[in-house]
């Protein structure tokens, strides 16, 4: 008998302490284990014995799959292909789910069968106390609390409304999918090299994979939603709170945001010539004044990434 839920953890060389917290939170789920399976996708962790060294014995239906193609999107696809549940939940290796998370996923999908993807709150637990200015970049760190009201969006291709990616659309951390929706996404992306590279790959901090999932499902007639009862704690390591890391992240995120909208024929901006990227970045240097503060520097890097994305738009 197939489980109701497949929990999928894509991971590459994870921090042991944080992954253990992720697993303990799963172990403490209110939903009985017989109703869900655990799939860990080892995405080319250098030491092949590392992931199996974690304790999975507490779950009767846990398995580890080695994905040899590096990249978060490919790892998620491997998890979807290996899953059997009616509903799928992506859990990052630094996510700590609320004890009722899986139970709530089932209830929400059963009450809203038109939803393809859902998500909720992602609240921080910082390894070190962050400086105040870092709060301006929480969205880059996949942190959010959008309040206690349910928000749902759908797109009707027959109407004259413009297709959108709503701000409350699910993020990758804790994203839950209906099986049919997940399979539709996999089929749509299988041969598309550009979309396969929209998310984290090696040292690249690209981060458009979750947006690509949302837009793919919206185009297929599914709705997406924010549900505050889906709550997780996102463990933020100290190295992710530095100016340099956030600058790299903002630059890559800005570039991939343009790319993912382009992949779905959403063009709020004009294509710019590739030769103009560097002059625009230099001009932005003086308008953003990155030497004045870390926040200014990170915002300038975001602008640089945006120009790079705009130069690569399809004609």
PDB file of C-alpha atoms in Angstrom:
ATOM      1  CA  UNK A   1       0.000   0.000   0.000  1.00  0.00           C
ATOM      2  CA  UNK A   2       1.435   3.360  -1.011  1.00  0.00           C
ATOM      3  CA  UNK A   3       2.030   6.003   1.659  1.00  0.00           C
ATOM      4  CA  UNK A   4       0.053   9.244   1.720  1.00  0.00           C
ATOM      5  CA  UNK A   5       3.173  11.390   1.814  1.00  0.00           C
ATOM      6  CA  UNK A   6       6.708  11.141   0.482  1.00  0.00           C
ATOM      7  CA  UNK A   7       9.173  13.359   2.320  1.00  0.00           C
ATOM      8  CA  UNK A   8      12.136  14.156   0.066  1.00  0.00           C
ATOM      9  CA  UNK A   9      15.415  15.542   1.445  1.00  0.00           C
ATOM     10  CA  UNK A  10      17.831  16.584  -1.324  1.00  0.00           C
ATOM     11  CA  UNK A  11      21.281  17.035   0.201  1.00  0.00           C
ATOM     12  CA  UNK A  12      24.895  17.597  -0.791  1.00  0.00           C
ATOM     13  CA  UNK A  13      27.610  17.242   1.850  1.00  0.00           C
ATOM     14  CA  UNK A  14      25.338  18.520   4.655  1.00  0.00           C
ATOM     15  CA  UNK A  15      26.285  19.870   8.057  1.00  0.00           C
ATOM     16  CA  UNK A  16      25.796  16.930  10.406  1.00  0.00           C
ATOM     17  CA  UNK A  17      24.354  18.878  13.315  1.00  0.00           C
ATOM     18  CA  UNK A  18      21.735  20.588  11.185  1.00  0.00           C
ATOM     19  CA  UNK A  19      20.741  17.432   9.301  1.00  0.00           C
ATOM     20  CA  UNK A  20      20.281  15.629  12.616  1.00  0.00           C
ATOM     21  CA  UNK A  21      17.888  18.374  13.733  1.00  0.00           C
ATOM     22  CA  UNK A  22      15.984  17.953  10.480  1.00  0.00           C
ATOM     23  CA  UNK A  23      15.684  14.214  11.053  1.00  0.00           C
ATOM     24  CA  UNK A  24      14.650  14.580  14.713  1.00  0.00           C
ATOM     25  CA  UNK A  25      11.831  16.928  13.673  1.00  0.00           C
ATOM     26  CA  UNK A  26      10.655  14.352  11.141  1.00  0.00           C
ATOM     27  CA  UNK A  27      10.856  11.617  13.760  1.00  0.00           C
ATOM     28  CA  UNK A  28       8.556  13.713  15.969  1.00  0.00           C
ATOM     29  CA  UNK A  29       5.863  14.231  13.353  1.00  0.00           C
ATOM     30  CA  UNK A  30       2.322  13.710  14.654  1.00  0.00           C
ATOM     31  CA  UNK A  31       1.444  11.793  11.481  1.00  0.00           C
ATOM     32  CA  UNK A  32       2.013   8.066  12.022  1.00  0.00           C
ATOM     33  CA  UNK A  33       5.032   6.739  10.145  1.00  0.00           C
ATOM     34  CA  UNK A  34       2.949   4.151   8.329  1.00  0.00           C
ATOM     35  CA  UNK A  35       1.399   7.037   6.379  1.00  0.00           C
ATOM     36  CA  UNK A  36       4.639   8.506   5.035  1.00  0.00           C
ATOM     37  CA  UNK A  37       7.967   7.488   3.556  1.00  0.00           C
ATOM     38  CA  UNK A  38      11.354   9.171   3.815  1.00  0.00           C
ATOM     39  CA  UNK A  39      13.569   9.568   0.743  1.00  0.00           C
ATOM     40  CA  UNK A  40      17.026  11.109   1.068  1.00  0.00           C
ATOM     41  CA  UNK A  41      18.686  12.103  -2.182  1.00  0.00           C
ATOM     42  CA  UNK A  42      22.449  12.112  -1.751  1.00  0.00           C
ATOM     43  CA  UNK A  43      23.506  14.528  -4.469  1.00  0.00           C
ATOM     44  CA  UNK A  44      27.161  13.631  -4.977  1.00  0.00           C
ATOM     45  CA  UNK A  45      28.387  14.057  -1.413  1.00  0.00           C
ATOM     46  CA  UNK A  46      32.157  13.408  -1.815  1.00  0.00           C
ATOM     47  CA  UNK A  47      32.279  10.792   0.939  1.00  0.00           C
ATOM     48  CA  UNK A  48      29.789   8.126  -0.165  1.00  0.00           C
ATOM     49  CA  UNK A  49      29.615   6.686   3.353  1.00  0.00           C
ATOM     50  CA  UNK A  50      28.665  10.007   4.982  1.00  0.00           C
ATOM     51  CA  UNK A  51      24.904  10.142   4.374  1.00  0.00           C
ATOM     52  CA  UNK A  52      24.368   6.446   5.255  1.00  0.00           C
ATOM     53  CA  UNK A  53      26.135   7.126   8.563  1.00  0.00           C
ATOM     54  CA  UNK A  54      23.111   9.074   9.840  1.00  0.00           C
ATOM     55  CA  UNK A  55      20.515   7.167  11.828  1.00  0.00           C
ATOM     56  CA  UNK A  56      17.468   6.356   9.688  1.00  0.00           C
ATOM     57  CA  UNK A  57      16.597   3.180  11.602  1.00  0.00           C
ATOM     58  CA  UNK A  58      13.723   4.914  13.392  1.00  0.00           C
ATOM     59  CA  UNK A  59      11.715   4.938  10.143  1.00  0.00           C
ATOM     60  CA  UNK A  60      10.477   1.678   8.622  1.00  0.00           C
ATOM     61  CA  UNK A  61      10.245   3.146   5.151  1.00  0.00           C
ATOM     62  CA  UNK A  62      13.399   5.199   4.639  1.00  0.00           C
ATOM     63  CA  UNK A  63      15.743   4.968   1.702  1.00  0.00           C
ATOM     64  CA  UNK A  64      18.828   6.754   0.418  1.00  0.00           C
ATOM     65  CA  UNK A  65      19.284   7.312  -3.294  1.00  0.00           C
ATOM     66  CA  UNK A  66      22.523   8.526  -4.834  1.00  0.00           C
ATOM     67  CA  UNK A  67      21.954  11.096  -7.603  1.00  0.00           C
ATOM     68  CA  UNK A  68      25.089  11.387  -9.714  1.00  0.00           C
ATOM     69  CA  UNK A  69      24.118  14.588 -11.559  1.00  0.00           C
ATOM     70  CA  UNK A  70      24.940  17.581  -9.400  1.00  0.00           C
ATOM     71  CA  UNK A  71      22.198  20.160  -8.821  1.00  0.00           C
ATOM     72  CA  UNK A  72      19.193  20.768  -6.599  1.00  0.00           C
ATOM     73  CA  UNK A  73      16.698  20.470  -9.448  1.00  0.00           C
ATOM     74  CA  UNK A  74      18.090  17.109 -10.540  1.00  0.00           C
ATOM     75  CA  UNK A  75      18.022  15.912  -6.928  1.00  0.00           C
ATOM     76  CA  UNK A  76      14.382  16.949  -6.549  1.00  0.00           C
ATOM     77  CA  UNK A  77      13.497  15.164  -9.783  1.00  0.00           C
ATOM     78  CA  UNK A  78      15.239  12.024  -8.545  1.00  0.00           C
ATOM     79  CA  UNK A  79      13.163  12.242  -5.376  1.00  0.00           C
ATOM     80  CA  UNK A  80       9.920  12.686  -7.282  1.00  0.00           C
ATOM     81  CA  UNK A  81      10.713   9.714  -9.527  1.00  0.00           C
ATOM     82  CA  UNK A  82      11.474   7.523  -6.513  1.00  0.00           C
ATOM     83  CA  UNK A  83       8.419   8.545  -4.516  1.00  0.00           C
ATOM     84  CA  UNK A  84       5.124   6.706  -4.077  1.00  0.00           C
ATOM     85  CA  UNK A  85       3.082   9.128  -1.985  1.00  0.00           C
ATOM     86  CA  UNK A  86      -0.034  10.996  -3.057  1.00  0.00           C
ATOM     87  CA  UNK A  87       1.602  14.154  -1.742  1.00  0.00           C
ATOM     88  CA  UNK A  88       5.281  15.111  -1.812  1.00  0.00           C
ATOM     89  CA  UNK A  89       7.105  17.403   0.615  1.00  0.00           C
ATOM     90  CA  UNK A  90      10.556  18.879  -0.089  1.00  0.00           C
ATOM     91  CA  UNK A  91      12.561  19.319   3.096  1.00  0.00           C
ATOM     92  CA  UNK A  92      15.983  20.960   2.938  1.00  0.00           C
ATOM     93  CA  UNK A  93      18.740  19.532   5.119  1.00  0.00           C
ATOM     94  CA  UNK A  94      18.506  22.579   7.390  1.00  0.00           C
ATOM     95  CA  UNK A  95      14.709  22.653   7.798  1.00  0.00           C
ATOM     96  CA  UNK A  96      13.005  21.727  11.074  1.00  0.00           C
ATOM     97  CA  UNK A  97       9.339  21.015  10.476  1.00  0.00           C
ATOM     98  CA  UNK A  98       6.638  21.809  12.994  1.00  0.00           C
ATOM     99  CA  UNK A  99       5.286  18.553  14.488  1.00  0.00           C
ATOM    100  CA  UNK A 100       1.956  18.866  12.632  1.00  0.00           C
ATOM    101  CA  UNK A 101       3.455  19.810   9.258  1.00  0.00           C
ATOM    102  CA  UNK A 102       2.775  16.539   7.444  1.00  0.00           C
ATOM    103  CA  UNK A 103      -0.713  16.165   8.922  1.00  0.00           C
ATOM    104  CA  UNK A 104      -1.544  19.701   7.835  1.00  0.00           C
ATOM    105  CA  UNK A 105      -0.330  19.011   4.279  1.00  0.00           C
ATOM    106  CA  UNK A 106      -2.823  16.152   3.958  1.00  0.00           C
ATOM    107  CA  UNK A 107      -5.707  18.199   5.354  1.00  0.00           C
ATOM    108  CA  UNK A 108      -4.998  21.175   3.091  1.00  0.00           C
ATOM    109  CA  UNK A 109      -4.762  19.134  -0.107  1.00  0.00           C
ATOM    110  CA  UNK A 110      -7.883  17.138   0.753  1.00  0.00           C
ATOM    111  CA  UNK A 111      -9.795  20.388   1.323  1.00  0.00           C
ATOM    112  CA  UNK A 112      -8.349  22.101  -1.766  1.00  0.00           C
ATOM    113  CA  UNK A 113      -7.912  19.498  -4.542  1.00  0.00           C
ATOM    114  CA  UNK A 114      -7.182  22.235  -7.117  1.00  0.00           C
ATOM    115  CA  UNK A 115      -3.931  23.175  -5.391  1.00  0.00           C
ATOM    116  CA  UNK A 116      -0.749  21.932  -7.020  1.00  0.00           C
ATOM    117  CA  UNK A 117       1.805  23.401  -4.616  1.00  0.00           C
ATOM    118  CA  UNK A 118       1.592  24.824  -1.112  1.00  0.00           C
ATOM    119  CA  UNK A 119       3.938  26.314   1.452  1.00  0.00           C
ATOM    120  CA  UNK A 120       3.913  28.421   4.568  1.00  0.00           C
ATOM    121  CA  UNK A 121       6.084  30.147   7.124  1.00  0.00           C
ATOM    122  CA  UNK A 122       9.868  29.748   7.212  1.00  0.00           C
ATOM    123  CA  UNK A 123      11.159  31.236  10.450  1.00  0.00           C
ATOM    124  CA  UNK A 124      14.834  31.677  11.307  1.00  0.00           C
ATOM    125  CA  UNK A 125      17.057  30.111  13.912  1.00  0.00           C
ATOM    126  CA  UNK A 126      20.420  31.821  13.547  1.00  0.00           C
ATOM    127  CA  UNK A 127      23.681  30.177  14.498  1.00  0.00           C
ATOM    128  CA  UNK A 128      24.964  33.615  15.529  1.00  0.00           C
ATOM    129  CA  UNK A 129      23.039  36.806  16.219  1.00  0.00           C
ATOM    130  CA  UNK A 130      22.746  38.656  12.890  1.00  0.00           C
ATOM    131  CA  UNK A 131      23.302  42.358  12.444  1.00  0.00           C
ATOM    132  CA  UNK A 132      20.111  44.396  12.053  1.00  0.00           C
ATOM    133  CA  UNK A 133      20.638  45.200   8.357  1.00  0.00           C
ATOM    134  CA  UNK A 134      20.520  41.515   7.451  1.00  0.00           C
ATOM    135  CA  UNK A 135      16.758  41.474   7.995  1.00  0.00           C
ATOM    136  CA  UNK A 136      16.456  43.348   4.680  1.00  0.00           C
ATOM    137  CA  UNK A 137      17.698  40.190   2.938  1.00  0.00           C
ATOM    138  CA  UNK A 138      15.600  37.553   4.649  1.00  0.00           C
ATOM    139  CA  UNK A 139      13.868  36.766   1.382  1.00  0.00           C
ATOM    140  CA  UNK A 140      17.244  35.796  -0.104  1.00  0.00           C
ATOM    141  CA  UNK A 141      17.702  33.366   2.784  1.00  0.00           C
ATOM    142  CA  UNK A 142      14.278  31.768   2.184  1.00  0.00           C
ATOM    143  CA  UNK A 143      12.901  33.267   5.397  1.00  0.00           C
ATOM    144  CA  UNK A 144       9.367  34.591   5.565  1.00  0.00           C
ATOM    145  CA  UNK A 145       6.321  35.131   7.712  1.00  0.00           C
ATOM    146  CA  UNK A 146       3.466  36.426   5.568  1.00  0.00           C
ATOM    147  CA  UNK A 147       0.908  36.504   8.351  1.00  0.00           C
ATOM    148  CA  UNK A 148      -1.925  34.267   9.422  1.00  0.00           C
ATOM    149  CA  UNK A 149      -4.263  34.504   6.441  1.00  0.00           C
ATOM    150  CA  UNK A 150      -4.484  31.819   3.767  1.00  0.00           C
ATOM    151  CA  UNK A 151      -3.609  33.118   0.284  1.00  0.00           C
ATOM    152  CA  UNK A 152      -4.343  31.250  -2.959  1.00  0.00           C
ATOM    153  CA  UNK A 153      -3.631  32.174  -6.574  1.00  0.00           C
ATOM    154  CA  UNK A 154      -4.600  30.559  -9.862  1.00  0.00           C
ATOM    155  CA  UNK A 155      -4.128  31.596 -13.481  1.00  0.00           C
ATOM    156  CA  UNK A 156      -6.811  31.248 -16.142  1.00  0.00           C
ATOM    157  CA  UNK A 157      -5.211  31.112 -19.603  1.00  0.00           C
ATOM    158  CA  UNK A 158      -8.541  31.952 -21.229  1.00  0.00           C
ATOM    159  CA  UNK A 159      -8.898  35.199 -19.328  1.00  0.00           C
ATOM    160  CA  UNK A 160      -7.089  38.419 -20.177  1.00  0.00           C
ATOM    161  CA  UNK A 161      -5.310  38.553 -16.843  1.00  0.00           C
ATOM    162  CA  UNK A 162      -1.544  38.655 -16.917  1.00  0.00           C
ATOM    163  CA  UNK A 163       0.242  35.629 -15.561  1.00  0.00           C
ATOM    164  CA  UNK A 164       1.973  36.316 -12.249  1.00  0.00           C
ATOM    165  CA  UNK A 165       4.240  34.682  -9.756  1.00  0.00           C
ATOM    166  CA  UNK A 166       2.614  35.814  -6.499  1.00  0.00           C
ATOM    167  CA  UNK A 167       4.833  36.873  -3.600  1.00  0.00           C
ATOM    168  CA  UNK A 168       3.214  34.268  -1.371  1.00  0.00           C
ATOM    169  CA  UNK A 169       3.878  31.359  -3.761  1.00  0.00           C
ATOM    170  CA  UNK A 170       5.629  28.393  -2.090  1.00  0.00           C
ATOM    171  CA  UNK A 171       9.391  28.462  -1.655  1.00  0.00           C
ATOM    172  CA  UNK A 172      11.505  25.344  -1.923  1.00  0.00           C
ATOM    173  CA  UNK A 173      11.868  24.951   1.848  1.00  0.00           C
ATOM    174  CA  UNK A 174       8.882  22.850   2.874  1.00  0.00           C
ATOM    175  CA  UNK A 175       7.168  23.012  -0.515  1.00  0.00           C
ATOM    176  CA  UNK A 176       4.426  20.375  -0.796  1.00  0.00           C
ATOM    177  CA  UNK A 177       3.088  19.089  -4.116  1.00  0.00           C
ATOM    178  CA  UNK A 178       0.292  16.887  -5.318  1.00  0.00           C
ATOM    179  CA  UNK A 179       1.754  13.832  -7.055  1.00  0.00           C
ATOM    180  CA  UNK A 180       0.101  14.586 -10.418  1.00  0.00           C
ATOM    181  CA  UNK A 181       1.400  18.142 -10.314  1.00  0.00           C
ATOM    182  CA  UNK A 182       4.929  17.002  -9.437  1.00  0.00           C
ATOM    183  CA  UNK A 183       4.927  14.479 -12.272  1.00  0.00           C
ATOM    184  CA  UNK A 184       3.694  17.126 -14.709  1.00  0.00           C
ATOM    185  CA  UNK A 185       6.608  19.348 -13.681  1.00  0.00           C
ATOM    186  CA  UNK A 186       9.117  16.523 -14.178  1.00  0.00           C
ATOM    187  CA  UNK A 187       7.756  15.741 -17.635  1.00  0.00           C
ATOM    188  CA  UNK A 188       7.896  19.411 -18.627  1.00  0.00           C
ATOM    189  CA  UNK A 189      11.504  19.942 -17.623  1.00  0.00           C
ATOM    190  CA  UNK A 190      13.121  16.636 -18.564  1.00  0.00           C
ATOM    191  CA  UNK A 191      14.912  17.827 -21.704  1.00  0.00           C
ATOM    192  CA  UNK A 192      15.250  21.513 -20.879  1.00  0.00           C
ATOM    193  CA  UNK A 193      18.871  22.162 -19.929  1.00  0.00           C
ATOM    194  CA  UNK A 194      18.284  25.826 -19.099  1.00  0.00           C
ATOM    195  CA  UNK A 195      15.509  25.087 -16.605  1.00  0.00           C
ATOM    196  CA  UNK A 196      17.445  22.196 -15.088  1.00  0.00           C
ATOM    197  CA  UNK A 197      20.157  24.676 -14.115  1.00  0.00           C
ATOM    198  CA  UNK A 198      17.899  27.311 -12.534  1.00  0.00           C
ATOM    199  CA  UNK A 199      18.695  26.217  -8.969  1.00  0.00           C
ATOM    200  CA  UNK A 200      21.732  25.472  -6.793  1.00  0.00           C
ATOM    201  CA  UNK A 201      24.428  23.581  -8.693  1.00  0.00           C
ATOM    202  CA  UNK A 202      27.805  23.128  -7.025  1.00  0.00           C
ATOM    203  CA  UNK A 203      29.044  26.549  -5.931  1.00  0.00           C
ATOM    204  CA  UNK A 204      26.414  28.361  -7.991  1.00  0.00           C
ATOM    205  CA  UNK A 205      23.800  30.084  -5.830  1.00  0.00           C
ATOM    206  CA  UNK A 206      21.110  30.205  -8.523  1.00  0.00           C
ATOM    207  CA  UNK A 207      17.730  29.881  -6.833  1.00  0.00           C
ATOM    208  CA  UNK A 208      14.875  29.888  -9.325  1.00  0.00           C
ATOM    209  CA  UNK A 209      13.849  26.237  -9.183  1.00  0.00           C
ATOM    210  CA  UNK A 210      10.907  26.714  -6.829  1.00  0.00           C
ATOM    211  CA  UNK A 211       9.585  29.617  -8.921  1.00  0.00           C
ATOM    212  CA  UNK A 212       9.890  27.418 -12.013  1.00  0.00           C
ATOM    213  CA  UNK A 213       7.769  24.750 -10.328  1.00  0.00           C
ATOM    214  CA  UNK A 214       5.099  27.289  -9.342  1.00  0.00           C
ATOM    215  CA  UNK A 215       4.861  28.826 -12.807  1.00  0.00           C
ATOM    216  CA  UNK A 216       4.791  25.435 -14.510  1.00  0.00           C
ATOM    217  CA  UNK A 217       1.874  24.337 -12.366  1.00  0.00           C
ATOM    218  CA  UNK A 218      -0.001  27.619 -12.754  1.00  0.00           C
ATOM    219  CA  UNK A 219       0.231  27.306 -16.546  1.00  0.00           C
ATOM    220  CA  UNK A 220      -1.190  23.793 -16.275  1.00  0.00           C
ATOM    221  CA  UNK A 221      -4.248  25.014 -14.381  1.00  0.00           C
ATOM    222  CA  UNK A 222      -3.191  24.236 -10.821  1.00  0.00           C
ATOM    223  CA  UNK A 223      -3.400  26.811  -8.041  1.00  0.00           C
ATOM    224  CA  UNK A 224      -0.652  27.604  -5.533  1.00  0.00           C
ATOM    225  CA  UNK A 225      -1.160  28.662  -1.942  1.00  0.00           C
ATOM    226  CA  UNK A 226       0.264  29.993   1.315  1.00  0.00           C
ATOM    227  CA  UNK A 227      -1.005  28.356   4.476  1.00  0.00           C
ATOM    228  CA  UNK A 228       0.275  29.729   7.819  1.00  0.00           C
ATOM    229  CA  UNK A 229      -0.256  26.409   9.598  1.00  0.00           C
ATOM    230  CA  UNK A 230       2.623  25.027   7.523  1.00  0.00           C
ATOM    231  CA  UNK A 231       5.496  26.259   9.638  1.00  0.00           C
ATOM    232  CA  UNK A 232       9.155  25.327   9.720  1.00  0.00           C
ATOM    233  CA  UNK A 233      12.317  26.614  11.317  1.00  0.00           C
ATOM    234  CA  UNK A 234      15.145  27.378   8.907  1.00  0.00           C
ATOM    235  CA  UNK A 235      18.575  26.867  10.490  1.00  0.00           C
ATOM    236  CA  UNK A 236      20.836  29.648   9.241  1.00  0.00           C
ATOM    237  CA  UNK A 237      24.561  29.049   9.600  1.00  0.00           C
ATOM    238  CA  UNK A 238      26.977  31.848  10.465  1.00  0.00           C
ATOM    239  CA  UNK A 239      28.677  31.755   7.060  1.00  0.00           C
ATOM    240  CA  UNK A 240      25.380  32.661   5.373  1.00  0.00           C
ATOM    241  CA  UNK A 241      25.205  35.929   7.304  1.00  0.00           C
ATOM    242  CA  UNK A 242      28.303  37.523   5.831  1.00  0.00           C
ATOM    243  CA  UNK A 243      28.304  40.411   3.392  1.00  0.00           C
ATOM    244  CA  UNK A 244      30.155  38.429   0.745  1.00  0.00           C
ATOM    245  CA  UNK A 245      27.834  35.413   0.878  1.00  0.00           C
ATOM    246  CA  UNK A 246      24.681  37.535   0.745  1.00  0.00           C
ATOM    247  CA  UNK A 247      26.129  39.533  -2.141  1.00  0.00           C
ATOM    248  CA  UNK A 248      26.826  36.366  -4.142  1.00  0.00           C
ATOM    249  CA  UNK A 249      23.371  35.060  -3.268  1.00  0.00           C
ATOM    250  CA  UNK A 250      21.585  38.263  -4.248  1.00  0.00           C
ATOM    251  CA  UNK A 251      23.463  38.482  -7.536  1.00  0.00           C
ATOM    252  CA  UNK A 252      22.679  34.881  -8.466  1.00  0.00           C
ATOM    253  CA  UNK A 253      19.057  35.167  -7.299  1.00  0.00           C
ATOM    254  CA  UNK A 254      18.464  38.349  -9.293  1.00  0.00           C
ATOM    255  CA  UNK A 255      19.923  36.750 -12.420  1.00  0.00           C
ATOM    256  CA  UNK A 256      17.898  33.547 -12.050  1.00  0.00           C
ATOM    257  CA  UNK A 257      14.684  35.486 -11.330  1.00  0.00           C
ATOM    258  CA  UNK A 258      14.943  37.110 -14.773  1.00  0.00           C
ATOM    259  CA  UNK A 259      15.756  33.751 -16.338  1.00  0.00           C
ATOM    260  CA  UNK A 260      12.836  31.900 -14.779  1.00  0.00           C
ATOM    261  CA  UNK A 261      10.329  34.576 -15.816  1.00  0.00           C
ATOM    262  CA  UNK A 262      11.768  34.464 -19.337  1.00  0.00           C
ATOM    263  CA  UNK A 263      11.373  30.686 -19.407  1.00  0.00           C
ATOM    264  CA  UNK A 264       7.652  31.210 -18.801  1.00  0.00           C
ATOM    265  CA  UNK A 265       7.212  34.093 -21.248  1.00  0.00           C
ATOM    266  CA  UNK A 266       6.866  36.779 -18.599  1.00  0.00           C
ATOM    267  CA  UNK A 267       8.772  39.844 -19.764  1.00  0.00           C
ATOM    268  CA  UNK A 268       8.400  42.872 -17.502  1.00  0.00           C
ATOM    269  CA  UNK A 269      11.806  44.105 -18.715  1.00  0.00           C
ATOM    270  CA  UNK A 270      13.440  44.688 -22.086  1.00  0.00           C
ATOM    271  CA  UNK A 271      16.439  42.694 -23.279  1.00  0.00           C
ATOM    272  CA  UNK A 272      19.661  44.695 -23.099  1.00  0.00           C
ATOM    273  CA  UNK A 273      22.766  44.285 -25.305  1.00  0.00           C
ATOM    274  CA  UNK A 274      25.479  42.149 -23.741  1.00  0.00           C
ATOM    275  CA  UNK A 275      28.062  44.874 -24.408  1.00  0.00           C
ATOM    276  CA  UNK A 276      26.116  47.247 -22.151  1.00  0.00           C
ATOM    277  CA  UNK A 277      26.264  45.034 -19.042  1.00  0.00           C
ATOM    278  CA  UNK A 278      29.598  46.281 -17.706  1.00  0.00           C
ATOM    279  CA  UNK A 279      28.858  50.006 -18.335  1.00  0.00           C
ATOM    280  CA  UNK A 280      25.507  49.569 -16.569  1.00  0.00           C
ATOM    281  CA  UNK A 281      27.198  47.827 -13.644  1.00  0.00           C
ATOM    282  CA  UNK A 282      29.713  50.674 -13.374  1.00  0.00           C
ATOM    283  CA  UNK A 283      26.938  53.257 -13.461  1.00  0.00           C
ATOM    284  CA  UNK A 284      25.061  51.285 -10.786  1.00  0.00           C
ATOM    285  CA  UNK A 285      28.215  51.283  -8.672  1.00  0.00           C
ATOM    286  CA  UNK A 286      27.944  55.040  -8.288  1.00  0.00           C
ATOM    287  CA  UNK A 287      24.176  55.107  -7.804  1.00  0.00           C
ATOM    288  CA  UNK A 288      24.136  52.312  -5.176  1.00  0.00           C
ATOM    289  CA  UNK A 289      27.322  53.561  -3.434  1.00  0.00           C
ATOM    290  CA  UNK A 290      28.352  50.083  -2.239  1.00  0.00           C
ATOM    291  CA  UNK A 291      31.311  51.443  -0.269  1.00  0.00           C
ATOM    292  CA  UNK A 292      28.950  53.065   2.233  1.00  0.00           C
ATOM    293  CA  UNK A 293      27.382  49.959   3.816  1.00  0.00           C
ATOM    294  CA  UNK A 294      27.077  46.163   3.473  1.00  0.00           C
ATOM    295  CA  UNK A 295      23.434  46.551   2.435  1.00  0.00           C
ATOM    296  CA  UNK A 296      24.367  48.944  -0.364  1.00  0.00           C
ATOM    297  CA  UNK A 297      27.024  46.505  -1.580  1.00  0.00           C
ATOM    298  CA  UNK A 298      24.592  43.571  -1.595  1.00  0.00           C
ATOM    299  CA  UNK A 299      21.964  45.624  -3.435  1.00  0.00           C
ATOM    300  CA  UNK A 300      24.547  46.669  -6.015  1.00  0.00           C
ATOM    301  CA  UNK A 301      25.468  43.025  -6.571  1.00  0.00           C
ATOM    302  CA  UNK A 302      21.772  42.295  -7.065  1.00  0.00           C
ATOM    303  CA  UNK A 303      21.619  44.983  -9.749  1.00  0.00           C
ATOM    304  CA  UNK A 304      24.685  43.462 -11.434  1.00  0.00           C
ATOM    305  CA  UNK A 305      22.955  40.078 -11.518  1.00  0.00           C
ATOM    306  CA  UNK A 306      19.822  41.666 -12.949  1.00  0.00           C
ATOM    307  CA  UNK A 307      21.788  43.194 -15.850  1.00  0.00           C
ATOM    308  CA  UNK A 308      23.417  39.839 -16.550  1.00  0.00           C
ATOM    309  CA  UNK A 309      19.991  38.203 -16.642  1.00  0.00           C
ATOM    310  CA  UNK A 310      18.542  40.889 -18.921  1.00  0.00           C
ATOM    311  CA  UNK A 311      21.372  40.470 -21.421  1.00  0.00           C
ATOM    312  CA  UNK A 312      20.505  36.778 -21.708  1.00  0.00           C
ATOM    313  CA  UNK A 313      16.784  37.201 -22.417  1.00  0.00           C
ATOM    314  CA  UNK A 314      15.429  35.440 -25.454  1.00  0.00           C
ATOM    315  CA  UNK A 315      14.913  37.629 -28.523  1.00  0.00           C
TER     316      UNK A 315
END
